[in-house]
Amino acid sequence: MTRPTKTLTRADALIEAGLARPERLGELEQVAARYAVSLTPDVAELIDPADANDPIARQFIPDAAELATEPGEAADPIGDDAHSPVEGIVHRYPDRVLLKLVHVCPVYCRFCFRREMVGPGRRRALSRAALDAALDYVRAHPEIWEVILTGGDPLILSPRRLREVMRALADIEHVKIVRVHSRVPAVAPGRITGDLVRALKASGKATYVVLHANHPRELTARARAACARIVDAGIPLLSQSVLLRGVNDDPATLAALMRALVECRIKPYYLHHGDLAPGTAHLRTTIGEGQALMRTLHGRNSGLCQPTYVLDIPGGHGKSPIGPTYLHGVAKAGVGTTRVEIEDFNGRRHVYPPAGAM
């Protein structure tokens, strides 16, 4: 397939690029009328049109299943609105806030938990007045230690705009950490220029970039080079991934993704259970399936490759770890002694402390 030279944002463009069959035009247009569509050339190039179950296509090509809303699915599945004191700010946890700078992305994931809030037809970015009010909120709350730039995708901003925000945060004494969540290094690696990387730095603050990637094929040579530009500039990279049915919900793919990230000097941070966003049921796994996959990672892959499996509790109650437990019972074994059963990575159980130990 010839590599597209432009970002694909329409149903007919997907068909012209050979990424979808012509008979699917009607369903693609129906989905695109409701939820934003965008595939960068780097993403489009990864898709194998001959594979009906291609894991990259499954993340970015619209599917008629998105038009079905299941019970429990909601426009704001993780409850951002309940914790938004001013436009652009989400203050859910005491020591950190989200600062949602933009409402657009270079690509639109079919499972996005903010899919009702991002894309064409929405405001592209915070207005100057809204940004000033958001920064004033941060200044007025000394408990805020970390500011997380998100959206949308903040790295879609120009280096000039990004630099302005970072300089404003640099002037807030109690903010010590700036974290940037982005897909850009993988889906539009050409945007990671030296100028943009320099713009990510804030004097006196520690900057972290968290890359969203869900499949090892996303870490192309261009993506790896973009990530290297960030890391070589002294900015640590972490990752977050979403557990997705038909994309990374098998042991080999999940392990390959985590290893590929670590090879790029990216520490796996979160593996998210799929949120209850409208029209995403076909992509969600069960928690039990996710826990089983985490067990396969444990002990068989380096500790560097272990993300924390988390669920954002619907209603705005925050993230909780939901990985498997290896503690299987607590029993008294005499005065002042408690013994537990611990499961090893092979599934065998061991009493701790062992008999005879203090």
Short mmCIF file of C-alpha atoms in Angstrom, two decimals:
data_model
loop_
_atom_site.label_atom_id
_atom_site.label_comp_id
_atom_site.label_asym_id
_atom_site.label_seq_id
_atom_site.Cartn_x
_atom_site.Cartn_y
_atom_site.Cartn_z
CA MET A 1 0.00 0.00 0.00
CA THR A 2 1.28 3.48 -0.86
CA ARG A 3 1.88 5.57 2.23
CA PRO A 4 -0.75 8.34 2.48
CA THR A 5 0.72 11.82 2.50
CA LYS A 6 -2.16 13.51 4.32
CA THR A 7 -4.12 12.85 7.48
CA LEU A 8 -7.31 10.90 6.70
CA THR A 9 -10.42 12.41 8.30
CA ARG A 10 -13.32 11.25 6.09
CA ALA A 11 -14.94 7.92 5.38
CA ASP A 12 -14.38 8.21 1.63
CA ALA A 13 -10.70 9.02 2.23
CA LEU A 14 -10.30 5.76 4.17
CA ILE A 15 -11.74 3.86 1.22
CA GLU A 16 -9.61 5.72 -1.33
CA ALA A 17 -6.53 4.85 0.73
CA GLY A 18 -7.49 1.16 0.61
CA LEU A 19 -8.06 0.96 4.36
CA ALA A 20 -11.74 0.01 4.14
CA ARG A 21 -13.93 -1.72 1.56
CA PRO A 22 -16.21 0.48 -0.60
CA GLU A 23 -19.35 -1.33 0.63
CA ARG A 24 -18.60 -0.05 4.14
CA LEU A 25 -18.99 3.61 3.13
CA GLY A 26 -22.46 3.98 4.66
CA GLU A 27 -21.54 2.60 8.09
CA LEU A 28 -18.27 4.53 8.14
CA GLU A 29 -20.10 7.77 7.42
CA GLN A 30 -22.65 7.04 10.14
CA VAL A 31 -19.94 6.55 12.74
CA ALA A 32 -17.89 9.51 11.49
CA ALA A 33 -20.95 11.76 11.81
CA ARG A 34 -21.02 10.97 15.54
CA TYR A 35 -17.39 10.44 16.51
CA ALA A 36 -14.26 12.10 15.11
CA VAL A 37 -12.04 10.22 12.66
CA SER A 38 -8.37 10.98 12.02
CA LEU A 39 -5.48 8.79 10.93
CA THR A 40 -2.05 10.29 10.36
CA PRO A 41 0.09 8.93 7.52
CA ASP A 42 2.27 7.12 10.07
CA VAL A 43 -0.75 5.26 11.46
CA ALA A 44 -2.32 4.53 8.07
CA GLU A 45 0.94 2.99 6.87
CA LEU A 46 0.84 0.44 9.70
CA ILE A 47 -2.54 -1.00 8.75
CA ASP A 48 -2.72 -4.24 6.78
CA PRO A 49 -5.92 -3.96 4.70
CA ALA A 50 -5.80 -7.68 3.97
CA ASP A 51 -6.17 -8.49 7.66
CA ALA A 52 -9.79 -8.15 8.76
CA ASN A 53 -8.59 -8.23 12.38
CA ASP A 54 -5.66 -5.86 12.04
CA PRO A 55 -4.93 -4.51 15.55
CA ILE A 56 -4.00 -1.03 14.31
CA ALA A 57 -7.14 -0.72 12.19
CA ARG A 58 -9.19 -1.86 15.17
CA GLN A 59 -7.95 1.14 17.13
CA PHE A 60 -8.53 3.79 14.47
CA ILE A 61 -10.92 2.68 11.68
CA PRO A 62 -14.60 3.32 12.58
CA ASP A 63 -16.78 0.30 13.28
CA ALA A 64 -20.57 0.09 13.16
CA ALA A 65 -20.45 -1.40 16.68
CA GLU A 66 -19.68 2.12 17.92
CA LEU A 67 -23.28 3.13 17.22
CA ALA A 68 -24.57 0.77 19.94
CA THR A 69 -24.52 2.17 23.46
CA GLU A 70 -24.56 -0.41 26.23
CA PRO A 71 -26.08 0.04 29.70
CA GLY A 72 -23.65 1.84 31.99
CA GLU A 73 -21.80 3.62 29.20
CA ALA A 74 -21.69 7.40 29.60
CA ALA A 75 -20.40 10.51 27.85
CA ASP A 76 -18.18 11.28 30.86
CA PRO A 77 -17.35 7.76 32.04
CA ILE A 78 -14.63 8.69 34.54
CA GLY A 79 -16.43 11.71 35.98
CA ASP A 80 -14.13 14.56 34.92
CA ASP A 81 -16.95 17.10 35.05
CA ALA A 82 -17.64 16.47 38.72
CA HIS A 83 -14.11 17.58 39.59
CA SER A 84 -13.75 20.54 37.22
CA PRO A 85 -13.80 23.76 39.26
CA VAL A 86 -12.90 25.93 36.25
CA GLU A 87 -12.76 25.22 32.52
CA GLY A 88 -9.74 23.12 31.59
CA ILE A 89 -8.95 21.92 35.13
CA VAL A 90 -9.79 18.55 36.67
CA HIS A 91 -8.82 18.41 40.37
CA ARG A 92 -9.69 14.88 41.46
CA TYR A 93 -6.67 14.07 43.65
CA PRO A 94 -5.33 16.43 46.31
CA ASP A 95 -1.79 16.97 44.97
CA ARG A 96 -2.32 17.09 41.20
CA VAL A 97 -4.57 18.47 38.49
CA LEU A 98 -5.24 17.82 34.84
CA LEU A 99 -4.85 20.86 32.60
CA LYS A 100 -6.77 20.12 29.40
CA LEU A 101 -5.13 22.54 26.97
CA VAL A 102 -6.69 21.32 23.73
CA HIS A 103 -9.70 19.36 22.52
CA VAL A 104 -8.15 17.91 19.36
CA CYS A 105 -5.77 15.04 18.63
CA PRO A 106 -3.67 13.98 15.65
CA VAL A 107 -5.57 10.66 15.70
CA TYR A 108 -8.87 9.63 17.27
CA CYS A 109 -9.00 6.30 19.09
CA ARG A 110 -12.19 4.31 18.70
CA PHE A 111 -12.20 3.63 22.47
CA CYS A 112 -11.51 7.19 23.67
CA PHE A 113 -13.11 7.99 27.03
CA ARG A 114 -13.36 11.66 26.00
CA ARG A 115 -14.81 10.91 22.56
CA GLU A 116 -17.89 13.05 23.23
CA MET A 117 -15.66 16.04 24.06
CA VAL A 118 -12.91 16.05 21.42
CA GLY A 119 -12.68 16.46 17.67
CA PRO A 120 -14.00 18.76 14.94
CA GLY A 121 -16.89 20.99 15.95
CA ARG A 122 -15.55 21.40 19.47
CA ARG A 123 -13.42 24.30 20.62
CA ARG A 124 -9.89 23.56 19.44
CA ALA A 125 -8.08 24.84 22.54
CA LEU A 126 -8.65 26.77 25.73
CA SER A 127 -9.18 30.47 25.07
CA ARG A 128 -6.62 32.86 26.47
CA ALA A 129 -9.06 33.88 29.21
CA ALA A 130 -9.83 30.26 30.09
CA LEU A 131 -6.13 29.35 30.20
CA ASP A 132 -5.41 32.34 32.44
CA ALA A 133 -8.24 31.29 34.78
CA ALA A 134 -6.94 27.70 34.86
CA LEU A 135 -3.42 28.87 35.71
CA ASP A 136 -4.84 31.19 38.37
CA TYR A 137 -6.56 28.17 39.93
CA VAL A 138 -3.22 26.33 40.09
CA ARG A 139 -1.54 29.39 41.61
CA ALA A 140 -4.25 29.65 44.28
CA HIS A 141 -3.90 26.03 45.44
CA PRO A 142 -0.52 25.38 47.07
CA GLU A 143 -1.34 21.70 47.53
CA ILE A 144 -0.93 21.18 43.76
CA TRP A 145 2.48 19.52 43.33
CA GLU A 146 1.95 18.15 39.80
CA VAL A 147 0.24 19.49 36.70
CA ILE A 148 -0.68 16.97 33.99
CA LEU A 149 -1.05 18.41 30.51
CA THR A 150 -3.67 16.51 28.56
CA GLY A 151 -6.64 17.13 26.29
CA GLY A 152 -6.95 16.23 23.47
CA ASP A 153 -3.24 15.88 22.86
CA PRO A 154 -1.08 18.76 24.14
CA LEU A 155 1.78 17.96 21.76
CA ILE A 156 -0.38 19.06 18.87
CA LEU A 157 0.37 22.60 20.06
CA SER A 158 3.15 24.59 18.46
CA PRO A 159 6.44 24.83 20.37
CA ARG A 160 5.68 28.52 20.95
CA ARG A 161 2.32 27.83 22.62
CA LEU A 162 3.71 24.93 24.62
CA ARG A 163 6.66 27.06 25.77
CA GLU A 164 4.28 29.76 27.02
CA VAL A 165 2.42 27.23 29.19
CA MET A 166 5.60 25.67 30.54
CA ARG A 167 7.03 29.09 31.43
CA ALA A 168 3.83 29.98 33.26
CA LEU A 169 4.05 26.75 35.25
CA ALA A 170 7.74 27.36 35.93
CA ASP A 171 6.77 30.56 37.75
CA ILE A 172 4.48 28.70 40.19
CA GLU A 173 6.69 27.78 43.15
CA HIS A 174 4.61 24.95 44.59
CA VAL A 175 4.34 23.09 41.25
CA LYS A 176 7.31 20.74 41.04
CA ILE A 177 6.29 18.23 38.36
CA VAL A 178 4.84 18.70 34.87
CA ARG A 179 3.58 15.56 33.19
CA VAL A 180 2.59 15.49 29.51
CA HIS A 181 0.27 12.78 28.14
CA SER A 182 0.54 12.22 24.39
CA ARG A 183 0.26 9.84 21.47
CA VAL A 184 2.23 12.15 19.19
CA PRO A 185 5.68 10.46 19.43
CA ALA A 186 4.15 7.28 17.97
CA VAL A 187 1.43 8.57 15.65
CA ALA A 188 3.06 11.77 14.35
CA PRO A 189 6.74 11.41 15.23
CA GLY A 190 7.78 14.16 12.81
CA ARG A 191 6.26 16.68 15.24
CA ILE A 192 8.86 15.80 17.88
CA THR A 193 11.42 18.36 16.75
CA GLY A 194 14.30 19.76 18.73
CA ASP A 195 12.32 22.97 19.20
CA LEU A 196 9.31 21.13 20.62
CA VAL A 197 11.48 19.04 22.97
CA ARG A 198 13.15 22.20 24.28
CA ALA A 199 9.71 23.71 24.82
CA LEU A 200 8.82 20.82 27.14
CA LYS A 201 11.31 21.93 29.74
CA ALA A 202 10.31 24.22 32.59
CA SER A 203 13.00 25.84 34.69
CA GLY A 204 13.14 24.33 38.15
CA LYS A 205 10.57 21.63 37.37
CA ALA A 206 10.83 17.95 36.45
CA THR A 207 9.08 17.13 33.17
CA TYR A 208 7.81 13.65 32.38
CA VAL A 209 6.23 12.54 29.09
CA VAL A 210 3.76 9.64 29.12
CA LEU A 211 3.36 7.94 25.75
CA HIS A 212 0.09 6.21 24.90
CA ALA A 213 0.79 3.06 22.85
CA ASN A 214 -1.22 -0.17 22.66
CA HIS A 215 0.56 -2.46 20.20
CA PRO A 216 4.25 -3.16 19.53
CA ARG A 217 3.85 -2.29 15.84
CA GLU A 218 3.19 1.32 16.86
CA LEU A 219 6.83 1.63 17.92
CA THR A 220 8.23 2.06 14.41
CA ALA A 221 11.74 3.27 13.64
CA ARG A 222 10.38 6.82 13.31
CA ALA A 223 8.52 6.54 16.62
CA ARG A 224 11.60 5.16 18.37
CA ALA A 225 13.70 8.02 17.03
CA ALA A 226 11.14 10.56 18.29
CA CYS A 227 11.13 8.94 21.73
CA ALA A 228 14.94 8.96 21.75
CA ARG A 229 14.92 12.71 21.09
CA ILE A 230 12.85 13.19 24.23
CA VAL A 231 14.86 10.85 26.44
CA ASP A 232 18.21 12.13 25.18
CA ALA A 233 17.11 15.62 26.21
CA GLY A 234 16.87 14.38 29.81
CA ILE A 235 13.08 13.99 29.91
CA PRO A 236 11.96 10.61 31.33
CA LEU A 237 9.37 8.66 29.33
CA LEU A 238 6.64 6.51 30.83
CA SER A 239 3.85 4.70 29.01
CA GLN A 240 0.16 4.10 29.38
CA SER A 241 -1.75 1.50 27.42
CA VAL A 242 -5.37 0.44 27.24
CA LEU A 243 -6.25 -3.24 27.38
CA LEU A 244 -8.25 -3.78 24.18
CA ARG A 245 -9.99 -6.85 22.84
CA GLY A 246 -8.43 -7.92 19.55
CA VAL A 247 -5.49 -5.53 19.94
CA ASN A 248 -3.32 -6.55 22.89
CA ASP A 249 -5.41 -9.00 24.93
CA ASP A 250 -3.13 -12.01 24.41
CA PRO A 251 0.03 -12.78 26.40
CA ALA A 252 2.48 -12.63 23.48
CA THR A 253 1.31 -9.24 22.18
CA LEU A 254 1.12 -7.64 25.62
CA ALA A 255 4.60 -8.88 26.54
CA ALA A 256 6.01 -7.74 23.19
CA LEU A 257 4.51 -4.27 23.74
CA MET A 258 6.00 -3.90 27.20
CA ARG A 259 9.40 -5.13 26.08
CA ALA A 260 9.39 -2.81 23.07
CA LEU A 261 8.61 0.13 25.35
CA VAL A 262 11.44 -0.74 27.73
CA GLU A 263 13.84 -1.14 24.79
CA CYS A 264 12.94 2.47 23.90
CA ARG A 265 13.81 3.54 27.46
CA ILE A 266 10.12 3.95 28.29
CA LYS A 267 8.96 2.59 31.66
CA PRO A 268 5.51 0.97 31.46
CA TYR A 269 3.32 2.87 33.91
CA TYR A 270 -0.39 2.08 33.51
CA LEU A 271 -2.38 -0.63 31.76
CA HIS A 272 -5.91 0.78 31.78
CA HIS A 273 -9.02 -1.35 31.86
CA GLY A 274 -11.33 -0.06 29.13
CA ASP A 275 -13.58 2.78 30.25
CA LEU A 276 -17.37 2.73 29.82
CA ALA A 277 -17.32 5.21 26.94
CA PRO A 278 -20.29 5.05 24.54
CA GLY A 279 -19.96 2.52 21.75
CA THR A 280 -16.85 0.78 23.05
CA ALA A 281 -18.21 -2.50 24.44
CA HIS A 282 -16.76 -4.50 21.52
CA LEU A 283 -13.26 -3.41 22.56
CA ARG A 284 -13.48 -4.04 26.30
CA THR A 285 -12.24 -7.15 28.05
CA THR A 286 -13.38 -8.43 31.43
CA ILE A 287 -11.39 -7.64 34.56
CA GLY A 288 -10.76 -11.36 34.99
CA GLU A 289 -9.18 -11.54 31.54
CA GLY A 290 -7.00 -8.56 32.38
CA GLN A 291 -5.87 -10.10 35.65
CA ALA A 292 -4.98 -13.34 33.88
CA LEU A 293 -2.85 -11.41 31.40
CA MET A 294 -1.05 -9.61 34.23
CA ARG A 295 -0.25 -12.99 35.74
CA THR A 296 1.45 -14.02 32.50
CA LEU A 297 3.67 -10.94 32.64
CA HIS A 298 4.66 -11.56 36.26
CA GLY A 299 7.78 -13.66 36.59
CA ARG A 300 8.10 -14.31 32.85
CA ASN A 301 9.05 -10.78 31.89
CA SER A 302 11.45 -8.35 33.51
CA GLY A 303 10.20 -6.25 36.37
CA LEU A 304 10.83 -3.26 34.11
CA CYS A 305 8.00 -4.55 31.90
CA GLN A 306 5.31 -4.57 34.60
CA PRO A 307 2.66 -1.82 34.34
CA THR A 308 0.03 -1.29 37.02
CA TYR A 309 -3.36 -2.59 35.86
CA VAL A 310 -5.90 0.06 36.84
CA LEU A 311 -9.59 0.86 36.58
CA ASP A 312 -10.98 4.40 36.58
CA ILE A 313 -14.02 3.96 38.80
CA PRO A 314 -17.10 5.42 37.03
CA GLY A 315 -18.53 8.55 38.58
CA GLY A 316 -15.27 10.35 39.24
CA HIS A 317 -13.92 8.23 42.09
CA GLY A 318 -10.43 7.87 40.64
CA LYS A 319 -8.12 5.03 39.64
CA SER A 320 -7.64 1.88 41.67
CA PRO A 321 -5.20 -0.97 40.98
CA ILE A 322 -7.07 -4.13 40.01
CA GLY A 323 -4.23 -6.55 39.29
CA PRO A 324 -4.26 -10.13 40.55
CA THR A 325 -3.49 -10.86 44.19
CA TYR A 326 -0.77 -13.27 45.27
CA LEU A 327 -1.81 -13.30 48.93
CA HIS A 328 -4.22 -16.16 49.63
CA GLY A 329 -4.97 -16.34 53.29
CA VAL A 330 -3.98 -15.20 56.72
CA ALA A 331 -3.92 -17.53 59.69
CA LYS A 332 -2.77 -17.29 63.28
CA ALA A 333 0.06 -19.68 64.05
CA GLY A 334 0.58 -19.20 67.74
CA VAL A 335 0.88 -16.21 70.00
CA GLY A 336 2.07 -13.15 68.12
CA THR A 337 2.60 -15.07 64.85
CA THR A 338 0.59 -14.71 61.66
CA ARG A 339 1.26 -16.81 58.60
CA VAL A 340 0.07 -16.17 55.06
CA GLU A 341 0.04 -18.09 51.81
CA ILE A 342 1.92 -16.42 48.95
CA GLU A 343 1.59 -17.56 45.35
CA ASP A 344 4.72 -17.61 43.17
CA PHE A 345 4.82 -16.92 39.42
CA ASN A 346 4.36 -20.63 38.66
CA GLY A 347 1.10 -20.74 40.64
CA ARG A 348 2.54 -22.64 43.60
CA ARG A 349 1.65 -21.50 47.13
CA HIS A 350 4.06 -21.08 50.01
CA VAL A 351 3.52 -20.38 53.69
CA TYR A 352 5.24 -17.28 55.02
CA PRO A 353 7.02 -17.17 57.34
CA PRO A 354 7.95 -20.83 56.95
CA ALA A 355 7.39 -23.21 59.84
CA GLY A 356 10.12 -22.73 62.42
CA ALA A 357 10.85 -19.15 61.36
CA MET A 358 10.21 -16.25 63.68
#
